Tab-separated table of C-alpha atoms in Angstrom:
chain	number	residue	atom	x	y	z
A	1	UNK	CA	26.331	-20.503	-7.152
A	2	UNK	CA	25.737	-16.778	-7.428
A	3	UNK	CA	29.090	-14.947	-6.813
A	4	UNK	CA	27.429	-11.650	-6.368
A	5	UNK	CA	24.202	-10.599	-4.294
A	6	UNK	CA	22.463	-7.317	-4.209
A	7	UNK	CA	20.118	-6.777	-1.303
A	8	UNK	CA	17.252	-4.711	-0.796
A	9	UNK	CA	16.996	-3.628	3.167
A	10	UNK	CA	13.529	-2.876	4.120
A	11	UNK	CA	11.694	-6.270	4.475
A	12	UNK	CA	14.461	-7.993	3.206
A	13	UNK	CA	17.186	-7.799	5.813
A	14	UNK	CA	15.266	-5.714	8.502
A	15	UNK	CA	11.962	-5.365	9.951
A	16	UNK	CA	10.943	-1.734	9.381
A	17	UNK	CA	7.352	-2.390	8.605
A	18	UNK	CA	6.030	-1.131	11.995
A	19	UNK	CA	7.837	2.281	12.037
A	20	UNK	CA	7.038	2.720	8.280
A	21	UNK	CA	3.566	2.435	8.807
A	22	UNK	CA	3.444	4.773	11.861
A	23	UNK	CA	5.087	7.050	9.820
A	24	UNK	CA	3.056	6.761	6.801
A	25	UNK	CA	0.119	7.401	9.331
A	26	UNK	CA	1.398	10.421	10.629
A	27	UNK	CA	1.791	11.936	7.169
A	28	UNK	CA	-1.808	11.143	6.381
A	29	UNK	CA	-3.049	12.602	9.672
A	30	UNK	CA	-1.161	15.797	8.823
A	31	UNK	CA	-3.205	15.910	5.351
A	32	UNK	CA	-6.624	14.875	7.128
A	33	UNK	CA	-6.606	11.663	5.339
A	34	UNK	CA	-7.560	8.428	7.332
A	35	UNK	CA	-4.961	6.099	8.462
A	36	UNK	CA	-4.289	2.712	7.235
A	37	UNK	CA	-4.023	-0.537	9.322
A	38	UNK	CA	-1.319	-2.898	8.242
A	39	UNK	CA	-3.450	-5.057	5.875
A	40	UNK	CA	-4.438	-2.104	3.718
A	41	UNK	CA	-1.119	-0.671	3.767
A	42	UNK	CA	0.559	-3.929	2.342
A	43	UNK	CA	-2.266	-3.894	-0.164
A	44	UNK	CA	-1.673	-0.343	-1.334
A	45	UNK	CA	1.949	0.541	-0.814
A	46	UNK	CA	4.400	0.226	-3.793
A	47	UNK	CA	7.669	1.198	-5.033
A	48	UNK	CA	8.985	3.740	-6.282
A	49	UNK	CA	7.277	5.509	-3.209
A	50	UNK	CA	6.197	8.706	-4.788
A	51	UNK	CA	3.679	6.743	-6.954
A	52	UNK	CA	2.252	5.563	-3.658
A	53	UNK	CA	1.962	9.196	-2.279
A	54	UNK	CA	0.531	10.519	-5.489
A	55	UNK	CA	-2.296	8.075	-5.109
A	56	UNK	CA	-3.106	8.649	-1.309
A	57	UNK	CA	-2.190	12.402	-1.276
A	58	UNK	CA	-2.757	13.472	-4.931
A	59	UNK	CA	-1.392	16.946	-5.554
A	60	UNK	CA	0.945	16.904	-2.387
A	61	UNK	CA	4.456	17.483	-3.269
A	62	UNK	CA	6.522	14.398	-2.300
A	63	UNK	CA	9.255	16.973	-0.697
A	64	UNK	CA	6.828	18.335	1.673
A	65	UNK	CA	6.279	15.136	3.226
A	66	UNK	CA	9.455	13.755	3.939
A	67	UNK	CA	10.347	15.914	7.082
A	68	UNK	CA	7.260	14.489	9.120
A	69	UNK	CA	8.030	10.892	7.753
A	70	UNK	CA	11.587	11.055	9.069
A	71	UNK	CA	10.776	12.618	12.543
A	72	UNK	CA	7.596	10.268	12.825
A	73	UNK	CA	9.717	7.032	11.843
A	74	UNK	CA	12.313	8.083	14.348
A	75	UNK	CA	9.643	8.420	17.218
A	76	UNK	CA	7.950	5.056	16.248
A	77	UNK	CA	7.028	3.073	19.450
A	78	UNK	CA	8.262	0.063	17.595
A	79	UNK	CA	11.816	0.204	16.230
A	80	UNK	CA	13.591	-1.624	13.210
A	81	UNK	CA	15.195	-4.949	14.068
A	82	UNK	CA	17.273	-7.416	11.979
A	83	UNK	CA	14.912	-9.897	10.443
A	84	UNK	CA	15.365	-13.581	11.553
A	85	UNK	CA	17.837	-15.529	9.307
A	86	UNK	CA	19.381	-12.059	7.819
A	87	UNK	CA	22.532	-11.957	9.955
A	88	UNK	CA	23.236	-15.564	9.606
A	89	UNK	CA	22.808	-15.184	5.793
A	90	UNK	CA	25.303	-12.143	5.529
A	91	UNK	CA	27.808	-14.140	7.743
A	92	UNK	CA	27.506	-17.180	5.514
A	93	UNK	CA	27.931	-14.949	2.423
A	94	UNK	CA	31.108	-13.677	4.050
A	95	UNK	CA	32.564	-17.068	4.605
A	96	UNK	CA	31.568	-17.979	0.956
A	97	UNK	CA	33.257	-14.829	-0.213
A	98	UNK	CA	30.118	-13.661	-2.059
A	99	UNK	CA	30.369	-10.092	-2.957
A	100	UNK	CA	27.285	-8.389	-1.351
A	101	UNK	CA	25.767	-4.972	-1.863
A	102	UNK	CA	22.749	-2.987	-0.796
A	103	UNK	CA	20.358	-1.330	-3.259
A	104	UNK	CA	17.719	0.558	-1.137
A	105	UNK	CA	15.191	3.081	-1.453
A	106	UNK	CA	15.534	3.999	2.216
A	107	UNK	CA	16.549	7.616	3.058
A	108	UNK	CA	20.248	7.637	3.044
A	109	UNK	CA	20.565	9.298	6.663
A	110	UNK	CA	18.037	6.911	8.213
A	111	UNK	CA	19.832	3.893	6.437
A	112	UNK	CA	23.462	4.916	7.847
A	113	UNK	CA	21.794	4.989	11.143
A	114	UNK	CA	20.026	1.539	10.982
A	115	UNK	CA	23.087	0.015	9.521
A	116	UNK	CA	25.286	1.195	11.970
A	117	UNK	CA	23.278	0.695	15.135
A	118	UNK	CA	22.370	-2.862	13.936
A	119	UNK	CA	25.875	-3.649	13.011
A	120	UNK	CA	25.084	-4.757	9.558
A	121	UNK	CA	27.095	-2.303	7.529
A	122	UNK	CA	30.452	-4.152	7.378
A	123	UNK	CA	28.824	-6.979	5.422
A	124	UNK	CA	28.499	-5.043	2.257
A	125	UNK	CA	31.318	-3.988	-0.449
A	126	UNK	CA	29.069	-0.924	-1.374
A	127	UNK	CA	25.621	0.428	-0.221
A	128	UNK	CA	23.335	2.524	-2.578
A	129	UNK	CA	20.670	3.811	-0.612
A	130	UNK	CA	18.213	6.684	-1.334
A	131	UNK	CA	17.491	5.239	-4.721
A	132	UNK	CA	13.978	6.284	-5.565
A	133	UNK	CA	13.529	3.829	-8.704
A	134	UNK	CA	16.225	1.116	-8.354
A	135	UNK	CA	15.910	0.236	-12.219
A	136	UNK	CA	17.550	3.556	-12.847
A	137	UNK	CA	20.713	2.312	-11.041
A	138	UNK	CA	21.052	-1.308	-11.342
A	139	UNK	CA	23.006	-1.121	-14.830
A	140	UNK	CA	25.254	1.421	-13.505
A	141	UNK	CA	26.098	-0.924	-10.525
A	142	UNK	CA	26.694	-4.008	-12.513
A	143	UNK	CA	29.173	-1.967	-14.783
A	144	UNK	CA	30.696	-0.128	-12.003
A	145	UNK	CA	31.734	-3.428	-10.100
A	146	UNK	CA	32.156	-5.818	-13.083
A	147	UNK	CA	29.201	-8.091	-12.005
A	148	UNK	CA	28.838	-10.698	-14.516
A	149	UNK	CA	25.069	-10.734	-15.178
A	150	UNK	CA	24.701	-14.406	-15.124
A	151	UNK	CA	26.391	-14.845	-11.637
A	152	UNK	CA	24.482	-11.939	-9.856
A	153	UNK	CA	21.081	-11.954	-8.236
A	154	UNK	CA	19.037	-9.200	-6.642
A	155	UNK	CA	17.427	-10.153	-3.426
A	156	UNK	CA	14.135	-8.417	-2.349
A	157	UNK	CA	10.750	-8.434	-0.782
A	158	UNK	CA	8.981	-6.359	-3.355
A	159	UNK	CA	7.513	-6.515	-6.812
A	160	UNK	CA	9.885	-3.418	-7.606
A	161	UNK	CA	12.797	-5.442	-6.677
A	162	UNK	CA	11.853	-8.205	-9.041
A	163	UNK	CA	11.179	-5.620	-11.762
A	164	UNK	CA	14.529	-4.175	-11.066
A	165	UNK	CA	16.302	-7.489	-11.623
A	166	UNK	CA	14.428	-8.146	-14.742
A	167	UNK	CA	15.412	-4.699	-15.975
A	168	UNK	CA	19.146	-5.473	-15.196
A	169	UNK	CA	18.814	-8.935	-16.724
A	170	UNK	CA	20.071	-10.702	-13.559
A	171	UNK	CA	18.479	-13.328	-11.326
A	172	UNK	CA	15.657	-12.216	-9.098
A	173	UNK	CA	15.097	-13.608	-5.401
A	174	UNK	CA	11.972	-12.977	-3.746
A	175	UNK	CA	11.517	-13.525	-0.079
A	176	UNK	CA	8.167	-13.229	1.586
A	177	UNK	CA	9.429	-11.744	4.880
A	178	UNK	CA	8.496	-8.177	4.018
A	179	UNK	CA	5.989	-5.456	2.417
A	180	UNK	CA	4.546	-7.361	-0.477
A	181	UNK	CA	2.348	-10.516	-0.117
A	182	UNK	CA	3.663	-13.687	-1.598
A	183	UNK	CA	0.653	-13.857	-4.353
A	184	UNK	CA	1.790	-10.334	-5.495
A	185	UNK	CA	5.516	-11.486	-5.724
A	186	UNK	CA	4.523	-14.457	-7.759
A	187	UNK	CA	2.714	-12.720	-10.294
A	188	UNK	CA	5.970	-10.727	-10.884
A	189	UNK	CA	7.533	-13.995	-11.942
A	190	UNK	CA	10.703	-14.000	-9.830
A	191	UNK	CA	13.349	-16.750	-10.903
A	192	UNK	CA	13.293	-18.032	-7.135
A	193	UNK	CA	10.870	-17.484	-4.410
A	194	UNK	CA	11.634	-18.394	-0.676
A	195	UNK	CA	9.924	-17.837	2.670
A	196	UNK	CA	13.134	-16.500	4.295
A	197	UNK	CA	16.878	-15.994	3.626
A	198	UNK	CA	17.648	-19.373	5.242
A	199	UNK	CA	15.580	-21.132	2.714
A	200	UNK	CA	17.579	-19.251	0.080
A	201	UNK	CA	21.051	-20.191	1.643
A	202	UNK	CA	20.039	-23.798	1.895
A	203	UNK	CA	19.265	-23.652	-1.752
A	204	UNK	CA	22.551	-22.325	-2.712
A	205	UNK	CA	24.365	-24.948	-0.707
A	206	UNK	CA	22.500	-27.512	-2.368
A	207	UNK	CA	22.962	-25.969	-5.938
A	208	UNK	CA	26.620	-24.804	-5.855
A	209	UNK	CA	27.013	-25.122	-9.591
A	210	UNK	CA	23.498	-23.530	-10.663
A	211	UNK	CA	22.831	-19.741	-11.324
C-alpha cells in the first residue's frame, strides 16, 4: 500500500469547475473574447494555466488577469463543494496513518479559504498551493519530507498531475472526477486510473502489499 499520497485539489478533492469556468468567462469578457461553454473549456483548459491563457488571450500578461479572476471566482453563483467520496477517502487515510499532502496550482489565498471553510485542511501534513508548474516542486517535496518514491503516489484529475508524477518518478493515480476527460488522461499513461476516490480506496484495501 502507498504510505504517502500527494493530492491535487481542484477536481480531485473539491468541485470548483463551475466557479472556475465562471471566472474564466469573466476574464474573457473583459478582453472582448467569446465565452466558453463547459465542453469547450474542458477541451481547451490545461496546466500550467499560463499556457492556456497564452492561447486564448495572446499577449495579455497573466498578472493582469488575476484580479478579475479572483473576484469573479468569489462571486460565482455556484460555489465550491467537496467532491463525493473525497472526505471519506481522507478519513480513511487518517485511520490508516497514510501521510497526505496537497500539491495544487490553486491561488494560495483562495485555497486557504476553501480548505478552512470546507473543513479539509486538517487532513494534510503539508500544503503546497499556488504552484504554477508542479513539476518544479515535486522533487523538493519528496526530499523535504523523506518520501520514498516507491511508496508514494500523486493523485490528480489532469494530465499535468500525471506528468508531475512521472517527473518525480512516483506512481500516478488519475481520477475522472475533474477537469480532464478520461480519454485524455489515458493518453498520458497513469499507473492507475479510477472513476472516483472510493474506487482507489477499494483498490488499496484489496492490494495492501502492492505499490
